[in-house]
Amino acid sequence: MSTVTAGVQRRHAGDWIFTIINYGVFLLLVFLCAYPFYFLIINSVSANDVSALGDVRWWPIGFHLGNYKEVFHLEGLPLAAVVSLGRTVIGTAATVLASAFLGFMFTQSKMWARQFWYRFVIVTMYFSAGLIPVFIIMKTLGLTNNFWVYVLPFIVQPFFIILVKTYVESMPESLQEAAEVDGANIVQIFFRVYLPNMTPILATVAIFSAVAQWNSFQDTLIYITDQSLYTLQYLLYMFINQANSLAQAAQNSGGDMSSIISAATSQTPTSIRMTVSVIVVLPIIFIYPLFQRFFVKGIMLGAVKG
């Protein structure tokens, strides 16, 4: 009896040690993931001169919201936010629908030259036409200074098509056979049978596409000169450059340009970078919890087969 009791106590002690180590490891991982975002936030609301020296590490020093007031008073910010939101919503929806349909079609043995078209799409993952040829194509198509340059070039994404195709291949063929027996054509089978059952992989594609659309600003830099089509990220990018130029001008002017020095010291490049990073990252952070339960399942099922 005493031997059994000692064994139970040892097992309990081992369980406690394992639990403590387990919690310790996961708390460390949570800290490593969360601290960069926390660091951005506390530096964006701390005194700018202290933040520029790198002395803000664990909590805000000289709390203020002046940086956010300056950013939100930027001219054209509401319109840029609408453009960014529009390209994210429309671009993501178009990419998800196109990836779902093409991924489904590339599993159909009846499709004409299916292997050729599949390889023709996949090969674009490895080769690019280059910046200048792509710009000439966009200009020829009338997509420069056009909102649709944010959407159309990103609709067909080979990586997303591979994920969807692999996911569809894991679904039972009896679904399609039963629909064909009932007289459904290929479009009806896709929209009424397969599309409603693709939620995990479509959520995965939606997250990847939404993050890419929201964070993109290089296409604005290359194709857009109309200020009414500037995206939020590009506008904030310009604001950071202006802050850097202002700070450089203040340093080079000596004591003659007191007004420039005052403006530059009130908004340092570090404080602007931190504030802009928080504004850009926060909307994407809120997307992940909505799709998390689909994301892991979708990426696993879509990656099982090649």
C-alpha positions as MATLAB code, in Angstrom:
seq = 'MSTVTAGVQRRHAGDWIFTIINYGVFLLLVFLCAYPFYFLIINSVSANDVSALGDVRWWPIGFHLGNYKEVFHLEGLPLAAVVSLGRTVIGTAATVLASAFLGFMFTQSKMWARQFWYRFVIVTMYFSAGLIPVFIIMKTLGLTNNFWVYVLPFIVQPFFIILVKTYVESMPESLQEAAEVDGANIVQIFFRVYLPNMTPILATVAIFSAVAQWNSFQDTLIYITDQSLYTLQYLLYMFINQANSLAQAAQNSGGDMSSIISAATSQTPTSIRMTVSVIVVLPIIFIYPLFQRFFVKGIMLGAVKG';
ca = [
       0.000    0.000    0.000;
       2.799    2.365    0.916;
       4.563    1.542   -2.403;
       1.423    2.439   -4.385;
       1.049    5.711   -2.454;
       4.673    6.630   -3.101;
       4.194    5.880   -6.823;
       1.126    8.099   -6.977;
       3.000   10.897   -5.193;
       5.939   10.583   -7.603;
       3.545   10.650  -10.562;
       1.821   13.706   -9.155;
       5.155   15.414   -8.609;
       6.155   14.587  -12.173;
       2.859   15.925  -13.492;
       3.338   19.163  -11.576;
       6.882   19.599  -12.906;
       5.725   18.877  -16.460;
       2.822   21.307  -16.116;
       5.058   24.071  -14.760;
       7.617   23.587  -17.535;
       4.830   23.422  -20.109;
       3.291   26.673  -18.895;
       6.730   28.279  -18.723;
       7.565   27.372  -22.322;
       4.225   28.569  -23.670;
       4.367   31.805  -21.659;
       7.815   32.420  -23.122;
       6.476   31.829  -26.637;
       3.529   34.158  -25.966;
       5.936   36.816  -24.720;
       8.161   36.474  -27.804;
       5.130   36.833  -30.097;
       3.347   39.635  -28.231;
       6.248   41.818  -27.101;
       7.068   43.315  -30.540;
       3.493   44.619  -30.820;
       3.575   45.866  -27.224;
       6.906   47.564  -27.929;
       5.399   49.418  -30.894;
       2.406   50.583  -28.861;
       4.325   51.869  -25.803;
       6.804   53.726  -28.015;
       4.011   55.331  -30.044;
       2.421   56.825  -26.879;
       5.657   57.788  -25.065;
       7.537   61.095  -25.134;
       9.126   61.327  -28.576;
      12.604   62.363  -27.405;
      12.734   59.444  -24.942;
      11.453   57.039  -27.613;
      14.108   58.248  -30.051;
      16.841   57.435  -27.508;
      15.531   53.859  -27.196;
      14.802   54.162  -23.471;
      11.189   52.914  -23.719;
      11.261   49.157  -23.230;
       8.655   47.950  -20.715;
       6.088   50.733  -20.128;
       5.223   54.159  -21.589;
       7.303   57.161  -20.449;
       5.686   60.596  -20.765;
       2.352   59.259  -22.017;
       0.649   61.294  -24.786;
      -1.453   60.691  -27.909;
       0.030   63.506  -29.995;
       1.532   61.130  -32.541;
      -1.864   59.624  -33.342;
      -3.423   63.106  -33.591;
      -0.745   64.131  -36.097;
      -1.234   61.007  -38.199;
      -5.029   61.211  -38.189;
      -4.847   64.874  -39.262;
      -2.980   63.901  -42.422;
      -4.644   65.311  -45.523;
      -6.288   62.587  -47.602;
      -6.135   59.941  -44.870;
      -9.890   59.036  -44.899;
      -9.924   58.606  -48.686;
      -6.705   56.573  -48.578;
      -8.239   54.330  -45.899;
     -11.299   53.780  -48.119;
      -9.068   52.866  -51.087;
      -7.071   50.416  -48.965;
     -10.229   48.875  -47.545;
     -11.776   48.642  -51.028;
      -8.777   46.935  -52.593;
      -8.546   44.541  -49.647;
     -12.210   43.515  -49.768;
     -12.651   43.398  -53.561;
      -9.196   41.973  -54.254;
      -9.535   39.280  -51.615;
     -13.004   38.246  -52.777;
     -11.870   38.044  -56.418;
      -8.729   36.081  -55.547;
     -10.628   33.615  -53.351;
     -13.309   32.980  -55.988;
     -10.792   32.601  -58.831;
      -8.538   30.301  -56.787;
     -11.507   28.155  -55.784;
     -12.824   27.805  -59.348;
      -9.445   27.181  -60.990;
      -8.369   24.782  -58.250;
     -11.618   22.872  -58.741;
     -11.343   22.867  -62.540;
      -7.777   21.546  -62.470;
      -9.099   18.420  -60.728;
     -11.520   17.713  -63.581;
     -10.188   14.998  -65.903;
     -12.677   16.138  -68.594;
     -11.074   19.592  -68.831;
      -9.397   20.203  -72.208;
      -5.542   20.139  -71.934;
      -5.848   20.193  -68.139;
      -2.207   19.284  -67.444;
      -0.904   21.895  -69.887;
      -2.980   24.727  -68.418;
      -2.110   23.712  -64.871;
       1.620   23.715  -65.595;
       1.239   26.944  -67.577;
      -0.165   28.636  -64.443;
       2.305   27.052  -62.041;
       5.375   28.045  -64.082;
       4.565   31.710  -63.410;
       5.565   31.094  -59.785;
       9.175   30.721  -60.880;
       9.533   33.338  -63.630;
       8.686   37.026  -63.717;
       8.515   39.332  -66.730;
      10.361   42.094  -64.859;
       9.323   45.525  -63.690;
       9.517   47.477  -66.953;
       7.661   44.935  -69.179;
       4.936   44.632  -66.542;
       4.624   48.413  -66.316;
       4.321   48.655  -70.122;
       1.604   45.992  -70.085;
      -0.321   47.799  -67.349;
      -0.042   51.112  -69.206;
      -1.159   49.515  -72.474;
      -4.171   48.007  -70.740;
      -5.061   51.398  -69.264;
      -4.506   50.260  -65.688;
      -2.136   53.045  -64.637;
      -3.952   55.579  -62.452;
      -6.785   53.073  -62.288;
      -8.185   51.426  -59.152;
      -8.365   48.026  -60.841;
      -4.566   47.811  -60.987;
      -4.883   46.879  -57.313;
      -7.206   43.960  -58.096;
      -6.781   42.432  -61.569;
      -3.042   41.497  -61.482;
      -3.523   39.587  -58.227;
      -6.603   37.519  -59.068;
      -4.775   34.418  -60.361;
      -2.279   33.253  -57.721;
      -0.629   29.860  -58.470;
       0.145   29.097  -54.815;
      -3.494   29.517  -53.806;
      -4.604   27.379  -56.761;
      -2.279   24.573  -55.620;
      -3.732   24.746  -52.092;
      -7.318   24.592  -53.346;
      -6.612   21.850  -55.895;
      -5.002   19.684  -53.214;
      -7.932   20.302  -50.882;
     -10.494   19.391  -53.554;
      -8.610   16.179  -54.338;
      -9.026   15.175  -50.673;
     -12.828   15.449  -50.949;
     -14.824   12.311  -51.899;
     -15.522   11.922  -55.617;
     -18.963   10.571  -54.753;
     -20.089   14.170  -54.167;
     -19.615   15.011  -57.832;
     -20.936   11.650  -59.017;
     -24.153   12.102  -57.043;
     -24.604   15.639  -58.412;
     -24.028   14.404  -61.984;
     -26.622   11.692  -61.500;
     -29.069   14.426  -60.484;
     -28.307   16.267  -63.742;
     -26.096   19.105  -62.440;
     -23.602   20.661  -64.835;
     -20.015   21.563  -63.918;
     -20.837   25.134  -62.813;
     -23.715   23.949  -60.626;
     -21.502   21.257  -59.097;
     -18.882   23.869  -58.229;
     -21.186   26.481  -56.722;
     -23.731   24.191  -55.034;
     -21.624   21.184  -53.983;
     -17.921   21.991  -53.703;
     -17.788   25.706  -52.880;
     -19.882   25.435  -49.673;
     -17.573   22.630  -48.464;
     -14.308   24.504  -49.075;
     -14.571   26.853  -46.073;
     -11.252   25.912  -44.370;
      -9.089   26.334  -47.474;
     -10.968   29.447  -48.617;
     -10.446   31.033  -45.182;
      -6.737   30.288  -45.502;
      -6.562   31.854  -48.953;
      -8.580   34.843  -47.712;
      -6.122   35.518  -44.867;
      -3.065   35.327  -47.125;
      -4.684   37.504  -49.773;
      -6.099   40.094  -47.339;
      -2.745   40.553  -45.592;
      -0.949   40.974  -48.933;
      -3.540   43.448  -50.234;
      -3.622   45.508  -47.038;
       0.157   45.790  -46.685;
       0.965   46.431  -50.355;
       2.167   49.911  -51.310;
       4.715   49.293  -54.081;
       2.004   49.067  -56.763;
       0.865   52.551  -55.755;
       4.463   53.760  -56.029;
       4.819   52.312  -59.542;
       1.422   52.701  -61.197;
      -0.385   55.552  -59.440;
       0.178   59.309  -59.608;
      -3.432   60.339  -58.936;
      -3.573   61.284  -55.238;
      -7.224   60.214  -54.979;
      -6.050   56.607  -55.516;
      -3.285   56.621  -52.909;
      -3.557   53.770  -50.425;
      -3.241   54.164  -46.671;
       0.106   52.375  -46.591;
       1.558   54.595  -49.318;
       0.309   57.755  -47.618;
       1.899   56.692  -44.326;
       5.073   55.744  -46.200;
       5.218   59.284  -47.577;
       4.623   60.671  -44.096;
       7.581   58.695  -42.734;
       9.812   59.999  -45.526;
       8.702   63.567  -44.841;
       9.453   63.149  -41.131;
      12.915   61.813  -41.950;
      13.562   64.730  -44.336;
      12.366   67.222  -41.721;
      14.646   65.731  -39.090;
      17.589   65.787  -41.511;
      16.871   69.434  -42.396;
      16.759   70.339  -38.713;
      20.121   68.706  -38.116;
      21.730   70.468  -41.089;
      20.306   73.931  -40.398;
      22.161   74.654  -37.131;
      20.409   77.286  -34.961;
      18.870   79.355  -37.755;
      15.764   77.314  -38.430;
      14.168   77.171  -35.019;
      10.719   76.408  -36.360;
      11.938   73.403  -38.343;
      13.926   72.169  -35.367;
      10.885   72.482  -33.138;
       8.716   70.537  -35.563;
      11.337   67.885  -36.069;
      11.909   67.334  -32.379;
       8.182   67.165  -31.624;
       7.719   64.346  -34.197;
      10.816   62.170  -34.447;
      11.239   59.544  -37.207;
      11.159   56.849  -34.519;
       7.839   58.018  -33.090;
       6.347   58.286  -36.575;
       7.524   54.790  -37.535;
       6.080   53.303  -34.348;
       2.741   55.079  -34.738;
       2.380   54.205  -38.410;
       3.289   50.567  -37.716;
       0.568   50.308  -35.067;
      -2.062   51.816  -37.382;
      -1.129   49.494  -40.252;
      -0.852   46.308  -38.196;
      -3.949   46.564  -35.983;
      -6.622   45.834  -38.663;
      -4.788   42.694  -39.791;
      -4.408   41.472  -36.196;
      -8.194   41.522  -35.814;
      -8.645   39.331  -38.913;
      -6.737   36.317  -37.561;
      -9.061   35.489  -34.627;
     -12.034   35.422  -37.030;
     -10.464   32.835  -39.328;
      -8.128   31.018  -36.927;
     -10.291   27.898  -36.521;
     -10.352   27.469  -40.310;
      -6.767   28.548  -40.963;
      -4.871   25.635  -39.371;
      -7.171   22.982  -40.853;
      -7.071   24.601  -44.287;
      -3.300   24.964  -44.503;
      -2.753   21.385  -43.267;
      -5.221   19.774  -45.674;
      -3.979   21.915  -48.548;
      -0.358   20.960  -47.937;
      -0.665   17.199  -47.481;
      -0.330   16.393  -51.192;
       1.965   17.994  -53.754;
];
